Amino acid sequence: MTTHEKREDVPKQEKWDLTDLYTSEDDWQKDVDDVLAIANELNDYDGNINDGASLFAFLKKQEEMVYKLQHVFAYTMFSSDIDTRDSRAQQLKAKASQTGVKVSEATAFFMPFLLTLDEATLEQYIQEEEKLGYFENTLWKSFRYKPYVLSKEKEELLSQLGESLSAPADTYNMLNNADIPFGNVTDEDGNEVQLTRGMYSKRIEDEDRDVRIEAYRAYYKPYVELNNTIATNLAAEVKTNTTLAKIRGHESALSQSLFGDNIPVDVYENLLAAAKNNIQPLHDYTAIRKEKLGVDELRQYDLNVPLVPEMKVDISYDEAYDTMLAALAPLGGEYIEVLREFRDKRYIDVRETPGKKSGAYNMGVYGIHPFVLLNHNDDLSSQFTLVHEMGHAMHSYFSNKHQPQITANYRIFVAEVASTVNEVLLIQHLLKETEDPKMRKYLLNHFIEQFKGTFFTQVMFADFEKQTHERAEAEEPLDANSLNELYESLFRTYHGPTLVFDDEVKYGWSRIPHFYRAFYVYQYATGFVSAIDIAMRILDGDEETLNNYLQFLRSGSEDFPLGLLKKTGVDLTTSAPVDNAMKMFSDTVDAFKKA
């Protein structure tokens, strides 16, 4: 593994070139000044948009400002993430944040104004000003919200209540990240120490079952003790969601949440139903896990320990990149050529160094290029991370290249498709190339665990969200007992009869922060099955699917997510994508059992 004690030791080719954004801080400051000047101009349009020309002038200036503001934010974010200890970078980041607040204040009037127009007036403005054709689709998308907008007085009242309405999420965030004291565990020297989240993630995967049990008990201890408090808090969050949906005239909190992406409620419900109809392979895998671990009773603290130890393979960054290029070759010459250039043009910050932000991400900057942050460790896990993030980066690259600024950003609903397509192609390539039975077994297990975490766990969470909101809408109680019973029931449904339940299982809902961003996690599952469906057809040599997929990458948000996916052959209004993915999961479980 290549390690670097100082950023200066990292080869130039493995570091971002931020001069692609700004060659100096003075250039950055000039854009900050421009953004603030434009924001002041935009503020003057409040009450003064009364025809097509003035509407276009506002929107055009706003787009110019957003372009510069994104660059301002990106530069400070990247500078800070390179070294989070850099005080100057933190100062610039704070200044960018303050600039963003002023922009929001200056443009806050526009959406309420737009939604006070009647349809005929908006149509008249568009007819008056030919240049508004560029913004027309976006204007009508925004106009969809009109039936659910309240009077000006009521909207202002809700706006004033914003901080109070977000209190449950804020409270949970503070409780979960700052105030929760985990129980004690024994360290390597035999001393009692308080468990941390970082320690837990490692200990729950330890081969020593006693280590796992001790960590499990200590981790769940505060959630058990605070069960009533957290239940009351989550109930407040759920009731806030259902009340706001009712006030605005939506049929349910679920339908309100899906409205922005134009997703029918049937898609959500069909996802849950299709998962349950295909649950047997997961139950089979749970039984295999019990057999492989050789335990009399399989319990929750046995679900994370690897069944196949990670293969200790030294894979240099260049080797990982070359393997990626080979694995993704089915995506065609243009895709591979662009991907090769990413390494050469320094779009990727590769190495872990002191102070650098952990993890990995991609951020596409319109008008420049994608920037990818890694903490590459020359191992198999890093190779999968590289392939995943480059999927996001290529999606950003093609969308930004082929779309105008207004439709270049893709929606969260489709965000994980490109990254997962890449991962599926990589794992199929590695399975095909390897002659090592241990490596093959490891790869099969890696994919099974990925499928379980990205699909089944997220669907289970989505099921929990749906049922809690339906209970609130039916005015049924949401207290600690009812939440515990519901979560335990769902855990049994998804994990099957092999698992023996400890008391802690039923408290699992209380440690999930995603429940304070309702009806979000299902998108992981829909994106995952969509990607598997696409990738397997590409591997089968389906040229039409390949061409449609590449067009999907170029499409940004020019259509709603379901429409974009349908053009690739994925129809999420049916159970077919889930059924196809589940067939692959079942085959992989069978192959693992025989390996």
XYZ file of C-alpha atoms in Angstrom:
595
model
C 0.000 0.000 0.000
C 1.283 3.439 -0.921
C 1.153 5.876 1.988
C 2.086 9.546 2.115
C 2.776 11.497 5.295
C 2.557 14.826 3.461
C 0.492 15.983 0.512
C 3.672 17.233 -1.125
C 4.825 13.603 -1.389
C 1.868 12.598 -3.578
C 2.739 12.451 -7.305
C 1.399 15.415 -9.245
C -0.726 13.160 -11.474
C -2.607 11.857 -8.422
C -3.678 15.308 -7.186
C -6.451 17.652 -8.315
C -5.533 20.608 -10.473
C -7.774 23.285 -8.936
C -6.433 25.909 -11.346
C -9.035 24.467 -13.726
C -11.492 26.374 -11.501
C -9.469 29.433 -10.437
C -5.845 30.338 -10.977
C -5.775 32.492 -7.847
C -7.807 33.522 -4.819
C -8.258 36.924 -6.441
C -10.065 35.275 -9.371
C -12.274 33.437 -6.883
C -13.054 36.686 -5.055
C -14.015 38.344 -8.349
C -16.701 35.690 -8.875
C -17.919 36.168 -5.283
C -18.275 39.901 -5.959
C -20.062 39.208 -9.250
C -22.495 36.827 -7.559
C -23.366 39.378 -4.869
C -23.811 42.115 -7.481
C -26.146 39.937 -9.546
C -28.062 38.968 -6.393
C -28.710 42.666 -5.733
C -29.967 43.080 -9.290
C -32.240 40.061 -8.945
C -33.715 41.440 -5.746
C -34.905 44.460 -7.739
C -37.164 42.178 -9.807
C -39.362 41.511 -6.778
C -42.721 43.002 -7.800
C -41.392 44.015 -11.222
C -41.887 40.902 -13.344
C -44.949 41.734 -15.432
C -44.261 40.446 -18.930
C -42.256 37.905 -20.898
C -39.226 40.165 -21.313
C -38.808 40.840 -17.605
C -39.379 37.171 -16.744
C -36.667 36.121 -19.191
C -34.264 38.800 -17.953
C -34.667 37.581 -14.372
C -34.187 33.906 -15.254
C -31.154 34.596 -17.444
C -29.429 36.628 -14.738
C -30.277 33.982 -12.178
C -28.711 31.258 -14.333
C -25.548 33.336 -14.770
C -25.362 33.787 -11.014
C -25.905 30.059 -10.297
C -23.094 29.182 -12.719
C -20.610 31.397 -10.880
C -21.914 30.407 -7.450
C -21.396 26.711 -8.151
C -17.774 27.413 -9.056
C -17.343 29.511 -5.897
C -18.709 26.703 -3.705
C -16.784 23.962 -5.511
C -13.428 25.682 -5.129
C -13.827 26.223 -1.389
C -15.191 22.720 -0.838
C -12.324 21.062 -2.710
C -9.702 23.268 -1.043
C -11.097 22.421 2.376
C -11.490 18.690 1.683
C -7.843 18.406 0.581
C -6.894 19.444 4.120
C -9.665 20.084 6.626
C -7.084 21.642 8.963
C -6.410 24.501 6.530
C -7.823 27.576 8.293
C -7.712 29.743 5.162
C -9.754 27.184 3.220
C -12.282 27.130 6.068
C -12.548 30.921 5.929
C -13.224 30.852 2.199
C -15.788 28.110 2.716
C -17.582 30.242 5.310
C -17.564 33.214 2.951
C -19.049 31.047 0.181
C -21.773 29.902 2.576
C -22.600 33.494 3.518
C -22.783 34.363 -0.177
C -25.218 31.503 -0.701
C -27.475 32.810 2.080
C -27.608 36.255 0.462
C -28.452 34.681 -2.892
C -31.297 32.703 -1.331
C -32.683 35.820 0.301
C -32.532 37.775 -2.959
C -34.376 35.124 -4.983
C -36.812 33.801 -2.369
C -39.671 35.832 -3.840
C -39.619 34.165 -7.250
C -41.228 30.773 -6.714
C -44.167 32.168 -4.701
C -44.600 34.796 -7.434
C -44.545 32.212 -10.237
C -47.162 30.083 -8.539
C -49.516 33.037 -8.088
C -49.738 33.401 -11.881
C -52.598 31.720 -13.645
C -51.855 29.327 -16.490
C -53.029 31.736 -19.200
C -50.718 34.513 -17.955
C -47.668 32.247 -17.921
C -48.538 31.016 -21.414
C -48.879 34.645 -22.547
C -45.422 35.518 -21.186
C -43.894 32.560 -23.027
C -45.593 33.590 -26.270
C -44.426 37.202 -25.843
C -40.757 36.360 -25.392
C -39.335 33.781 -27.784
C -36.180 33.356 -25.678
C -38.304 31.986 -22.813
C -38.467 28.741 -24.790
C -35.160 27.822 -23.136
C -36.811 27.960 -19.687
C -40.290 26.790 -20.709
C -40.058 23.169 -19.635
C -38.628 24.094 -16.239
C -41.287 26.758 -15.706
C -44.086 24.282 -16.372
C -42.429 21.696 -14.102
C -42.462 24.285 -11.317
C -46.034 25.195 -12.202
C -47.080 21.611 -11.351
C -46.888 22.631 -7.678
C -49.595 25.281 -8.092
C -52.519 23.122 -6.847
C -50.601 22.496 -3.630
C -49.592 26.093 -2.893
C -51.512 27.918 -0.175
C -52.436 31.551 0.058
C -49.600 34.035 0.460
C -50.459 34.540 4.130
C -50.465 30.809 4.867
C -47.223 30.241 2.971
C -45.573 33.014 4.963
C -46.851 31.444 8.166
C -45.437 28.032 7.231
C -42.155 29.688 6.303
C -41.966 31.289 9.738
C -42.584 27.873 11.296
C -39.777 26.279 9.266
C -37.288 26.090 12.106
C -39.871 24.619 14.470
C -41.032 22.065 11.901
C -37.470 20.829 11.437
C -36.995 20.411 15.200
C -37.450 16.595 15.299
C -34.733 16.064 12.675
C -32.433 18.609 14.326
C -33.026 17.056 17.741
C -32.285 13.550 16.498
C -29.146 14.702 14.685
C -27.823 16.310 17.849
C -28.825 13.370 20.051
C -27.451 10.720 17.710
C -24.180 12.427 16.828
C -23.291 14.429 19.910
C -25.082 13.258 23.028
C -25.561 9.481 22.849
C -23.098 7.686 25.185
C -22.450 4.123 24.022
C -21.666 1.411 26.543
C -18.213 0.129 27.454
C -16.157 -2.572 25.778
C -12.810 -4.186 26.499
C -9.869 -2.947 24.439
C -6.884 -5.002 23.239
C -5.059 -4.379 26.547
C -7.960 -5.557 28.688
C -9.067 -2.071 29.720
C -12.666 -0.843 29.721
C -13.245 1.902 27.146
C -16.356 3.572 25.795
C -17.437 2.251 22.409
C -17.360 4.630 19.432
C -19.118 4.250 16.068
C -15.787 3.643 14.368
C -14.929 0.886 16.833
C -18.367 -0.663 16.427
C -18.160 -0.960 12.646
C -14.946 -2.974 13.042
C -15.909 -5.043 16.071
C -19.260 -6.157 14.667
C -17.257 -7.783 11.847
C -14.723 -9.447 14.208
C -14.237 -13.210 13.863
C -14.415 -13.539 17.659
C -18.104 -13.849 18.508
C -17.579 -12.623 22.084
C -16.111 -9.375 20.686
C -19.171 -8.974 18.446
C -21.613 -9.645 21.276
C -19.933 -7.156 23.612
C -19.931 -4.439 20.926
C -23.543 -5.203 19.985
C -24.803 -4.838 23.551
C -22.808 -1.632 24.127
C -23.950 -0.105 20.843
C -27.647 -0.690 21.427
C -27.540 0.262 25.126
C -28.376 3.992 24.688
C -31.076 3.287 22.089
C -32.788 0.912 24.505
C -32.512 3.394 27.371
C -33.784 6.314 25.251
C -36.490 4.306 23.496
C -39.435 6.424 24.631
C -37.680 9.720 23.927
C -36.602 8.744 20.407
C -40.036 7.267 19.696
C -41.726 10.508 20.691
C -39.317 12.420 18.492
C -39.838 10.202 15.432
C -43.614 10.316 15.937
C -43.390 14.127 15.844
C -41.418 13.940 12.572
C -43.936 11.568 10.988
C -46.932 13.626 12.139
C -45.302 16.796 10.800
C -44.955 15.122 7.395
C -48.527 13.881 7.325
C -49.967 17.175 8.574
C -48.100 19.253 5.989
C -49.224 16.897 3.224
C -52.825 17.231 4.373
C -52.594 21.029 4.625
C -51.290 21.235 1.054
C -53.946 18.901 -0.306
C -51.842 15.831 -1.133
C -53.452 12.424 -0.721
C -50.709 11.303 1.643
C -47.227 12.132 2.873
C -45.911 9.480 0.477
C -47.589 11.008 -2.569
C -46.291 14.443 -1.566
C -42.753 13.111 -1.309
C -42.907 11.416 -4.723
C -44.521 14.389 -6.447
C -41.298 16.253 -7.277
C -39.965 13.385 -9.390
C -43.433 12.623 -10.793
C -43.329 9.077 -9.385
C -46.690 7.297 -9.000
C -47.312 5.797 -5.560
C -47.738 2.443 -7.337
C -44.008 2.389 -8.109
C -43.166 2.570 -4.403
C -45.774 -0.010 -3.464
C -44.812 -2.350 -6.295
C -41.183 -2.212 -5.149
C -42.147 -3.405 -1.667
C -44.428 -6.118 -3.041
C -41.863 -7.395 -5.571
C -39.175 -7.573 -2.879
C -41.409 -9.654 -0.606
C -42.461 -11.896 -3.491
C -38.779 -12.631 -4.174
C -37.554 -12.845 -0.590
C -36.675 -16.560 -0.502
C -33.083 -16.211 -1.832
C -32.318 -13.815 1.032
C -33.719 -16.330 3.501
C -31.548 -18.983 1.830
C -28.492 -16.777 2.218
C -29.268 -16.282 5.912
C -29.340 -20.075 6.294
C -26.040 -20.353 4.406
C -24.531 -17.773 6.769
C -25.524 -19.888 9.778
C -23.961 -22.956 8.183
C -20.734 -21.184 7.182
C -20.269 -19.636 10.636
C -21.000 -22.964 12.346
C -23.211 -21.438 15.063
C -26.086 -23.200 16.829
C -28.197 -20.039 16.593
C -27.689 -17.210 14.115
C -28.267 -13.815 15.700
C -28.166 -10.205 14.535
C -24.581 -9.729 15.686
C -23.597 -12.530 13.273
C -24.942 -10.782 10.167
C -21.923 -8.549 9.488
C -18.937 -10.818 10.010
C -17.425 -11.622 6.604
C -18.037 -15.174 5.430
C -14.961 -14.902 3.234
C -12.005 -12.906 4.583
C -11.062 -9.981 2.369
C -8.493 -11.018 -0.190
C -5.223 -9.301 0.684
C -4.310 -8.354 -2.857
C -1.968 -5.453 -3.553
C -3.472 -3.506 -6.456
C -1.715 -0.281 -7.380
C -3.812 2.695 -8.435
C -2.658 2.446 -12.045
C -3.381 -1.281 -12.082
C -6.838 -0.674 -10.618
C -7.479 1.991 -13.251
C -6.362 -0.285 -16.087
C -8.555 -3.108 -14.769
C -11.467 -0.674 -14.686
C -10.863 0.297 -18.307
C -10.882 -3.374 -19.286
C -14.003 -4.161 -17.244
C -15.943 -1.225 -18.692
C -14.928 -1.904 -22.282
C -18.485 -3.129 -23.108
C -19.579 0.539 -22.729
C -17.774 1.426 -25.950
C -14.800 3.359 -27.270
C -15.932 6.898 -26.460
C -16.713 5.999 -22.841
C -13.298 4.369 -22.364
C -11.393 7.170 -24.083
C -13.010 9.846 -21.874
C -12.427 7.719 -18.783
C -8.748 7.307 -19.678
C -8.410 11.084 -19.987
C -9.762 11.610 -16.452
C -6.573 10.119 -15.014
C -4.276 12.007 -17.366
C -5.981 15.386 -16.849
C -5.896 15.212 -13.029
C -9.632 15.140 -12.395
C -9.054 12.729 -9.482
C -7.482 13.348 -6.064
C -6.263 9.874 -5.233
C -4.362 9.442 -1.985
C -5.174 9.625 1.697
C -3.087 12.308 3.381
C -3.225 13.970 6.845
C -6.303 16.163 7.221
C -7.955 15.028 4.001
C -11.701 14.400 4.072
C -12.482 10.713 4.457
C -14.529 8.618 2.050
C -15.065 9.280 -1.634
C -17.314 11.410 -3.836
C -17.815 12.913 -7.276
C -18.915 16.470 -7.993
C -19.539 17.598 -11.533
C -18.873 21.310 -12.039
C -20.765 22.645 -15.033
C -18.515 24.334 -17.569
C -15.379 22.743 -16.081
C -15.373 18.959 -15.469
C -16.084 16.396 -12.740
C -13.841 16.297 -9.660
C -13.466 12.932 -7.885
C -12.131 12.563 -4.346
C -10.699 9.198 -3.290
C -8.673 7.823 -0.393
C -7.159 4.997 -2.407
C -5.447 2.194 -0.470
C -4.215 -0.147 -3.251
C -6.635 -2.942 -2.358
C -9.811 -4.584 -3.691
C -12.131 -2.354 -1.694
C -10.466 0.736 -3.181
C -10.811 -0.740 -6.659
C -14.579 -1.055 -6.210
C -14.763 2.486 -4.826
C -12.842 3.802 -7.827
C -15.186 2.122 -10.295
C -18.259 3.328 -8.376
C -17.193 6.975 -8.228
C -16.091 7.026 -11.856
C -19.608 5.929 -12.787
C -20.920 9.076 -11.127
C -18.194 11.138 -12.777
C -18.936 9.839 -16.265
C -22.649 10.519 -15.745
C -21.762 14.091 -14.777
C -19.372 14.469 -17.694
C -21.797 13.314 -20.376
C -24.778 15.194 -18.920
C -22.796 18.417 -18.616
C -21.386 18.043 -22.115
C -24.704 17.354 -23.853
C -27.199 19.336 -21.755
C -27.665 23.058 -21.241
C -27.040 24.229 -17.720
C -30.722 24.178 -16.842
C -31.061 20.394 -17.318
C -27.494 19.199 -16.745
C -27.901 17.987 -13.145
C -29.416 14.523 -12.859
C -31.942 13.719 -10.150
C -31.127 11.685 -7.034
C -33.599 9.017 -8.216
C -31.211 8.030 -11.042
C -27.941 9.041 -9.356
C -26.841 5.515 -8.377
C -27.576 3.903 -11.750
C -24.295 4.728 -13.513
C -22.143 3.885 -10.481
C -23.850 0.515 -10.003
C -23.704 -0.370 -13.708
C -19.938 0.087 -13.399
C -19.730 -2.113 -10.308
C -21.729 -4.908 -11.946
C -19.478 -4.800 -15.018
C -16.379 -4.880 -12.801
C -17.472 -7.835 -10.700
C -18.549 -9.821 -13.765
C -15.175 -9.059 -15.369
C -13.249 -10.153 -12.269
C -15.306 -13.347 -11.941
C -14.584 -14.144 -15.565
C -10.848 -13.439 -15.284
C -9.987 -15.011 -11.933
C -8.773 -18.572 -11.645
C -8.412 -18.394 -7.856
C -11.350 -20.189 -6.154
C -10.881 -18.100 -2.993
C -11.074 -14.880 -5.007
C -14.167 -16.119 -6.817
C -15.839 -16.922 -3.506
C -14.912 -13.515 -2.133
C -16.329 -11.700 -5.174
C -19.600 -13.636 -5.037
C -19.981 -12.836 -1.345
C -19.084 -9.175 -1.939
C -21.903 -8.839 -4.461
C -24.411 -10.680 -2.248
C -23.663 -8.351 0.664
C -23.876 -5.307 -1.609
C -27.238 -6.514 -2.916
C -28.483 -7.148 0.598
C -27.435 -3.721 1.884
C -28.405 -1.616 -1.112
C -31.648 -3.379 -1.958
C -33.207 -5.454 0.814
C -32.194 -3.276 3.767
C -33.354 -0.105 2.007
C -36.666 -1.710 0.997
C -37.204 -2.801 4.597
C -36.590 0.783 5.726
C -38.963 2.052 3.019
C -41.599 -0.395 4.245
C -41.188 0.905 7.798
C -41.561 4.514 6.617
C -44.698 3.734 4.654
C -46.380 1.934 7.526
C -45.498 4.547 10.157
C -46.925 7.340 8.000
C -50.056 5.351 7.215
C -50.631 4.783 10.931
C -50.276 8.500 11.608
C -52.716 9.291 8.793
C -55.170 6.804 10.289
C -54.645 8.482 13.688
C -53.271 5.276 15.182
C -50.730 5.584 18.005
C -47.034 5.896 17.220
C -45.355 5.122 20.519
C -42.297 3.121 21.485
C -44.155 -0.187 21.674
C -45.852 0.137 18.292
C -42.619 1.233 16.559
C -40.662 -1.597 18.184
C -43.238 -4.201 17.198
C -43.433 -2.945 13.621
C -39.658 -2.941 13.132
C -39.231 -6.383 14.665
C -41.998 -7.765 12.439
C -40.371 -6.335 9.307
C -36.954 -7.645 10.347
C -38.449 -11.145 10.638
C -40.151 -10.848 7.257
C -36.983 -9.830 5.458
C -34.415 -12.021 7.235
C -36.421 -15.226 7.523
C -36.914 -17.994 10.093
C -33.227 -18.903 10.537
C -32.472 -15.800 12.600
C -32.950 -15.990 16.367
C -33.915 -12.612 17.810
C -32.273 -10.796 20.676
C -34.278 -8.095 22.419
C -32.125 -5.381 20.817
C -33.392 -6.144 17.291
C -36.685 -4.312 17.773
C -34.884 -1.074 18.681
C -33.087 -0.948 15.330
C -35.370 1.746 13.870
C -34.179 4.239 16.477
C -30.605 4.347 15.094
C -31.564 5.167 11.460
C -31.096 8.876 10.619
C -32.677 8.387 7.176
C -36.106 8.200 8.826
C -35.839 11.964 9.275
C -35.703 12.356 5.494
C -38.877 10.479 4.690
C -39.285 8.321 1.576
C -35.715 8.845 0.424
C -34.046 5.453 0.851
C -36.261 3.568 -1.626
C -34.306 5.315 -4.399
C -31.221 3.272 -3.519
C -33.197 0.119 -4.273
C -34.809 1.347 -7.505
C -31.469 2.641 -8.777
C -29.750 -0.625 -7.897
C -32.203 -2.929 -9.684
C -32.333 -0.579 -12.686
C -28.540 -0.728 -12.999
C -28.432 -4.527 -12.761
C -31.103 -4.823 -15.458
C -29.152 -2.481 -17.775
C -25.704 -3.955 -17.084
C -26.722 -7.550 -17.687
C -28.346 -6.693 -21.028
C -25.206 -4.801 -22.067
C -23.079 -7.832 -21.136
C -25.393 -9.980 -23.262
C -24.354 -7.826 -26.222
C -27.623 -5.895 -26.569
C -26.538 -2.961 -28.775
C -29.867 -1.171 -28.419
C -29.567 -1.197 -24.638
C -25.975 0.095 -24.854
C -26.952 2.967 -27.145
C -29.956 3.839 -25.000
C -27.855 3.711 -21.840
C -25.231 6.062 -23.267
C -28.049 8.413 -24.238
C -29.360 8.151 -20.667
C -25.942 9.330 -19.427
C -26.203 12.353 -21.725
C -29.743 13.249 -20.653
C -29.277 14.937 -17.265
C -32.773 15.862 -16.084
C -34.308 16.616 -19.476
C -37.137 14.232 -18.540
C -38.554 12.898 -15.288
C -36.626 9.873 -13.911
C -39.116 7.189 -14.930
C -39.147 8.510 -18.494
C -35.342 8.485 -18.677
C -35.172 4.914 -17.392
C -37.915 3.678 -19.726
C -35.736 4.739 -22.658
C -33.096 2.274 -21.405
C -35.672 -0.523 -21.264
C -36.265 -0.293 -17.500
C -39.937 0.142 -16.613
C -40.294 0.620 -12.870
C -44.068 0.791 -13.147
C -43.849 -3.014 -13.524
C -42.156 -5.639 -11.349
C -39.899 -6.778 -14.212
C -36.712 -4.884 -13.154
C -36.970 -6.215 -9.594
C -37.789 -9.721 -10.819
C -34.780 -9.682 -13.179
C -32.446 -8.422 -10.465
C -33.755 -10.989 -8.010
C -33.075 -13.774 -10.528
C -29.472 -12.601 -10.625
C -29.351 -12.469 -6.812
C -30.746 -15.996 -6.561
C -28.205 -17.302 -9.081
C -25.381 -15.585 -7.173
C -26.498 -17.121 -3.859
C -26.594 -20.560 -5.498
C -23.120 -20.038 -6.986
C -21.774 -18.944 -3.598
C -23.265 -21.986 -1.893
C -21.483 -24.264 -4.369
C -18.192 -22.341 -4.357
